[in-house]
GROMACS .gro file of C-alpha atoms in nm:
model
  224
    1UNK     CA    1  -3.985   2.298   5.768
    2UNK     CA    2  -4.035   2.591   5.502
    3UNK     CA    3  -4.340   2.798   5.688
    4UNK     CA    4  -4.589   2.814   5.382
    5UNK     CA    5  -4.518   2.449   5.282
    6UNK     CA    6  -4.803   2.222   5.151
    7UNK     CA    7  -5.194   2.227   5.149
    8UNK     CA    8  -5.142   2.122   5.528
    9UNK     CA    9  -4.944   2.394   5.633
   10UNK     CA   10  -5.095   2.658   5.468
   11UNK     CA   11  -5.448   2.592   5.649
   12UNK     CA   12  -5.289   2.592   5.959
   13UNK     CA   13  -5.121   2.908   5.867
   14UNK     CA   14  -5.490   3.051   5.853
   15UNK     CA   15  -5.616   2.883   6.178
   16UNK     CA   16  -5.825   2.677   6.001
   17UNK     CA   17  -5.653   2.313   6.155
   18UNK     CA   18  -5.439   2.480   6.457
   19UNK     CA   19  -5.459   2.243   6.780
   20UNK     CA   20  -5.427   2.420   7.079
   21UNK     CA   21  -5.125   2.212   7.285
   22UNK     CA   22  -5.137   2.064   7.576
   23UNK     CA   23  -4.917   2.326   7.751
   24UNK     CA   24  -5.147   2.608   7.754
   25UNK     CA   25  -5.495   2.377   7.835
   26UNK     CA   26  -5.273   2.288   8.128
   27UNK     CA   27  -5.213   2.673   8.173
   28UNK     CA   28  -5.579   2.701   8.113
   29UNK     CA   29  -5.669   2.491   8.398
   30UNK     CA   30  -5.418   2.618   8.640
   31UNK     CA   31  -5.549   2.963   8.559
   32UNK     CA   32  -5.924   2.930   8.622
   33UNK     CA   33  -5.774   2.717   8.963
   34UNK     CA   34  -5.556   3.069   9.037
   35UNK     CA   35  -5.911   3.267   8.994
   36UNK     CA   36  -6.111   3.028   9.238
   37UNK     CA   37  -5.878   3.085   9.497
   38UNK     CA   38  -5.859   3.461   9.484
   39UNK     CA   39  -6.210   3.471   9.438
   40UNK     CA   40  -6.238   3.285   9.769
   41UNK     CA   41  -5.991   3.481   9.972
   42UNK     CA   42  -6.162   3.778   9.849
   43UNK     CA   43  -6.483   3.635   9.981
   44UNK     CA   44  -6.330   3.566  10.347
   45UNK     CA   45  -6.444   3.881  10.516
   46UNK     CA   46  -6.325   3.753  10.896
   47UNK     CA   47  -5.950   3.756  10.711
   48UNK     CA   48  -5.769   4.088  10.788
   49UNK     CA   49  -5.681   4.277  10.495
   50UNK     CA   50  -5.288   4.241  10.577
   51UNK     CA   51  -5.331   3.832  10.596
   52UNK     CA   52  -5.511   3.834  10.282
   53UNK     CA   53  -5.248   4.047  10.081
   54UNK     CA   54  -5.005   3.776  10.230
   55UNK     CA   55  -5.225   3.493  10.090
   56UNK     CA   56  -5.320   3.657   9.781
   57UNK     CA   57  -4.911   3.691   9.722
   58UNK     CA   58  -4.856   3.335   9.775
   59UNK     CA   59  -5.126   3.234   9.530
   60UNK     CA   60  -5.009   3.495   9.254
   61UNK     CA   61  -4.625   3.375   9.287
   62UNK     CA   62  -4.727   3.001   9.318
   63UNK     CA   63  -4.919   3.038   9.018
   64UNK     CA   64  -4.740   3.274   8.835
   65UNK     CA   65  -4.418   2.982   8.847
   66UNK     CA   66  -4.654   2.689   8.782
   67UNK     CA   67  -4.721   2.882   8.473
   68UNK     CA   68  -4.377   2.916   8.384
   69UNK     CA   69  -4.285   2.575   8.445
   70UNK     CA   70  -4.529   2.491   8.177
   71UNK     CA   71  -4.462   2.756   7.945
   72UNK     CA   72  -4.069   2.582   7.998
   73UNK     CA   73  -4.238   2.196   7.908
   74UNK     CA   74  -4.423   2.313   7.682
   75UNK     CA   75  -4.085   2.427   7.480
   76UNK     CA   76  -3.922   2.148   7.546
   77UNK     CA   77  -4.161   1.863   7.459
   78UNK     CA   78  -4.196   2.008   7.119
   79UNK     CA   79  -3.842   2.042   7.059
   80UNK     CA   80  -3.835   1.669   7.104
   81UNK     CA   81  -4.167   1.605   6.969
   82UNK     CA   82  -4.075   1.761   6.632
   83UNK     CA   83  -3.796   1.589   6.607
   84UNK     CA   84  -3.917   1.288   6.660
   85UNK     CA   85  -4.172   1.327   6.384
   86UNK     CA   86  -3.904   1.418   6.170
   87UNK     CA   87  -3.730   1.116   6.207
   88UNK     CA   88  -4.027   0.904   6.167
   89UNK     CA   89  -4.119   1.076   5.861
   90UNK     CA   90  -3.844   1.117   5.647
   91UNK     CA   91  -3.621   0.841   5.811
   92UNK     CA   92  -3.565   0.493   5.739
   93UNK     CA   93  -3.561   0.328   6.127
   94UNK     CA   94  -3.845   0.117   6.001
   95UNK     CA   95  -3.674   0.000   5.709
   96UNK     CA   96  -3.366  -0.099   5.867
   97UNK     CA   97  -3.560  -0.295   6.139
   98UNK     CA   98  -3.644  -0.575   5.896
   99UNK     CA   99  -3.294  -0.650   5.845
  100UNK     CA  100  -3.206  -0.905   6.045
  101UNK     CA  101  -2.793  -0.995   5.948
  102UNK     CA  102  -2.541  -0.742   5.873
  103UNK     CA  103  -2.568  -0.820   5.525
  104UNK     CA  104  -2.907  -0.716   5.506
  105UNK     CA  105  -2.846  -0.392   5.692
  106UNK     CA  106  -2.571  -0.306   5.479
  107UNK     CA  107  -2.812  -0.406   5.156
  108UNK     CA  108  -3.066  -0.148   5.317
  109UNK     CA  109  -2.875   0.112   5.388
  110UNK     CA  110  -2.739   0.087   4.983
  111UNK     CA  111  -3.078   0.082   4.911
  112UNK     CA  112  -3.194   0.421   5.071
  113UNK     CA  113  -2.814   0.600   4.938
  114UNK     CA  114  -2.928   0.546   4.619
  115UNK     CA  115  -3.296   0.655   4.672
  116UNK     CA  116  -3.164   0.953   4.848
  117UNK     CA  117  -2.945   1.001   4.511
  118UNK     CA  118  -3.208   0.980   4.291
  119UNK     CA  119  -3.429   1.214   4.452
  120UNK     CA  120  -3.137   1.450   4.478
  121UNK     CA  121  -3.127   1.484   4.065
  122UNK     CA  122  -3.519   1.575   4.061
  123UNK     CA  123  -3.493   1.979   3.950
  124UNK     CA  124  -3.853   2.014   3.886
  125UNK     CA  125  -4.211   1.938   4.021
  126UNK     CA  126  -4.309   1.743   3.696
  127UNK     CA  127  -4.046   1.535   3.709
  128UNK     CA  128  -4.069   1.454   4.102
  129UNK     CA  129  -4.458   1.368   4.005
  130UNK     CA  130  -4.385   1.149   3.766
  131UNK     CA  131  -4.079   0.979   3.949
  132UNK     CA  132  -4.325   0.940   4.290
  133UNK     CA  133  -4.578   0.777   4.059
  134UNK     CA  134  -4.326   0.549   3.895
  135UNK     CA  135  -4.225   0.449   4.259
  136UNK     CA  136  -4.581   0.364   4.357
  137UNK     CA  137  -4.628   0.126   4.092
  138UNK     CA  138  -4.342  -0.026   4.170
  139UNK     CA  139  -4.409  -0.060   4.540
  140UNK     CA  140  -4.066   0.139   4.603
  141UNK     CA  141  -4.190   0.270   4.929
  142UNK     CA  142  -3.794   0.365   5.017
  143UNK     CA  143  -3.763   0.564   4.686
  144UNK     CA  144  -4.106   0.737   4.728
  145UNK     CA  145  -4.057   0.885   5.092
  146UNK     CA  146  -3.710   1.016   4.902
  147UNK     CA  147  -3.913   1.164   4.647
  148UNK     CA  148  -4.168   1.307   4.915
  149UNK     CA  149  -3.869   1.437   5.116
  150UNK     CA  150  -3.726   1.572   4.829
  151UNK     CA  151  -4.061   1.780   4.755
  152UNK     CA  152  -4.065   1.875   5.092
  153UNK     CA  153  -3.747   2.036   5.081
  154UNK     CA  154  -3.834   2.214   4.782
  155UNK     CA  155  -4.191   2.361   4.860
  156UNK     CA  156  -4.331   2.102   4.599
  157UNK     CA  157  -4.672   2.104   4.718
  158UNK     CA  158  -4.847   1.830   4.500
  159UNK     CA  159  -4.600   1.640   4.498
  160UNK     CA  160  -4.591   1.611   4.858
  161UNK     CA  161  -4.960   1.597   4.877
  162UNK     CA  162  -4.974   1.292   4.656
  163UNK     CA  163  -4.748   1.125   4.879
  164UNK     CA  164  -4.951   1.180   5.204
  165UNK     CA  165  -5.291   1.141   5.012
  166UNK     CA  166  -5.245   0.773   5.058
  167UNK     CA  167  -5.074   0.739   5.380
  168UNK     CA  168  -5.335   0.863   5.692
  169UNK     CA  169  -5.051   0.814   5.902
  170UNK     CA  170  -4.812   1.022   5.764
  171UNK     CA  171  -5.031   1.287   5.703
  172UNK     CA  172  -5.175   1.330   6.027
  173UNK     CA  173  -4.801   1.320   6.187
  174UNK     CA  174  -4.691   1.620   5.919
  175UNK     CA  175  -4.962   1.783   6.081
  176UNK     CA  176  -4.823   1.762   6.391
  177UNK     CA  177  -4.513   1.873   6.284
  178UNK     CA  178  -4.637   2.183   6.079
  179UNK     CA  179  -4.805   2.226   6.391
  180UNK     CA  180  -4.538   2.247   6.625
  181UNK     CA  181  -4.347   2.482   6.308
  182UNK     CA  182  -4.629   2.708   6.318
  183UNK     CA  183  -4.586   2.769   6.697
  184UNK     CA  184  -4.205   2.781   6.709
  185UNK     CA  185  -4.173   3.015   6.402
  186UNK     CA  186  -4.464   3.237   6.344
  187UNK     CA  187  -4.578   3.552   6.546
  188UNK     CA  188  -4.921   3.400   6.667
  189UNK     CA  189  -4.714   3.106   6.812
  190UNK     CA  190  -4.479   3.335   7.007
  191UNK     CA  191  -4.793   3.510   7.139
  192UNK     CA  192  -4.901   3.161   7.269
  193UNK     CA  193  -4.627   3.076   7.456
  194UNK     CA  194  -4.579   3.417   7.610
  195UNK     CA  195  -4.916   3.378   7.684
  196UNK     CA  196  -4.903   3.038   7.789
  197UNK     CA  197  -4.684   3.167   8.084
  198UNK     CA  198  -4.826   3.549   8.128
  199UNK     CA  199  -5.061   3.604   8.508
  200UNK     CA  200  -5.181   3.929   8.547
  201UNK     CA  201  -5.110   4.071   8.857
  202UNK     CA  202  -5.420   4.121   9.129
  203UNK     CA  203  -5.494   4.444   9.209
  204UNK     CA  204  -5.412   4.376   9.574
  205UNK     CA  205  -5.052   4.340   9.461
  206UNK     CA  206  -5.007   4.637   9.166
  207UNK     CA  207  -4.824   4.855   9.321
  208UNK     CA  208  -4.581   4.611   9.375
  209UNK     CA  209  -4.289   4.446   9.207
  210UNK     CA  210  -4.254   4.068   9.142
  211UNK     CA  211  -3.935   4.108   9.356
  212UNK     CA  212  -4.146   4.250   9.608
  213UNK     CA  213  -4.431   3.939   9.583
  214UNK     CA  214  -4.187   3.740   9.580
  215UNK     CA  215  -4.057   3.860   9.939
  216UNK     CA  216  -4.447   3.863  10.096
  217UNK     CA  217  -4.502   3.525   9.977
  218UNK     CA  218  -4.207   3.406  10.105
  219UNK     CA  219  -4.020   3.624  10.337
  220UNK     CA  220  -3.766   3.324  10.425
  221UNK     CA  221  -3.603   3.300  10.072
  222UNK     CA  222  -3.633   3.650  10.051
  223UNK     CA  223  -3.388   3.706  10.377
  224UNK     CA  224  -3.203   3.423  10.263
   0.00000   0.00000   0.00000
């Protein structure tokens, strides 16, 4: 998905319709959880200082991997979750599910070759406009997500706009996708996810190394 492509992507280019993903309100929320609990070991004045280092490690490793784990699902999900979006944009699954007989699957899948074709010859904006409005009339909804792919491909802006003008559904799942783009592809997005996954380290633990956490939080795997 070309990075300045479209009305759509170009606002979230400038923040103005970025969603913030689930991944880092999850980190969000396991973050102000990590803060509680240091605040309240802090706050345990009976604790020796040794015992709370020890506890303090725990928290900061446990946390620091929960974040990680996200940061990891957060990857993942929209690898699939683009993809799927993809497929349901641009892809013909729902066509083909109205075909009931072989016949009529094989009739489809003629049908979309030759819309694919036809879109293929379009060299110029104007004359994917005018072939997307020719479609509509028609009713040729196989031809004119061809013709919207086709403008898609090509950075055709209105072209692609006209298309998901009158199709909420669309629209709002090209969001998603330019979305997701935005945060695999762009420098604020890698930001994000190394955010996403980033725990600063308490300064009961700073002059030590995350091996070294690591090995007071858990002295067992450490031997091991």
């Amino acid at each position: 998905m070309p990075s300045n492509h479209g009305q759509l992507m170009n606002d979230l280019i400038r923040g103005q319709r970025r969603q913030t993903p689930a991944g880092q309100q999850r980190a969000d929320e396991i973050r102000g959880l990590y803060k509680q609990g240091l605040q309240q070991l802090r706050g345990q004045r009976n604790m020796h200082p040794d015992a709370r280092r020890v506890e303090i490690a725990k928290l900061y490793a446990t946390t620091r991997d929960a974040l990680k784990k996200v940061q990891r699902e957060q990857v993942d999900t929209d690898r699939e979750t683009f993809a799927k979006l993809e497929r349901q944009l641009w892809g013909y699954d729902d066509v083909r599910a109205s075909a009931y007989t072989t016949e009529a699957r094989a009739a489809v899948d003629g049908t979309v070759r030759d819309a694919q074709d036809r879109a293929a010859q379009l060299k110029k904006p104007e004359q994917a406009a005018r072939a997307l409005a020719t479609a509509e009339q028609a009713g040729d909804q196989v031809l004119a997500r061809a013709i919207a792919k086709r403008a898609h491909d090509m950075d055709w802006d209105g072209v692609l706009n006209d298309y998901l003008a009158t199709r909420p559904t669309a629209a709002d799942r090209y969001q998603q996708a330019a979305d997701i783009y935005v945060r695999q592809h762009s420098h604020a997005g890698a930001f994000d996810r190394s955010f996403t996954g980033a725990l600063a380290k308490p300064e009961e633990l700073r002059d030590l190394s995350d091996d070294d956490v690591q090995a007071m939080a858990d002295p067992g795997d450490a031997a091991a």
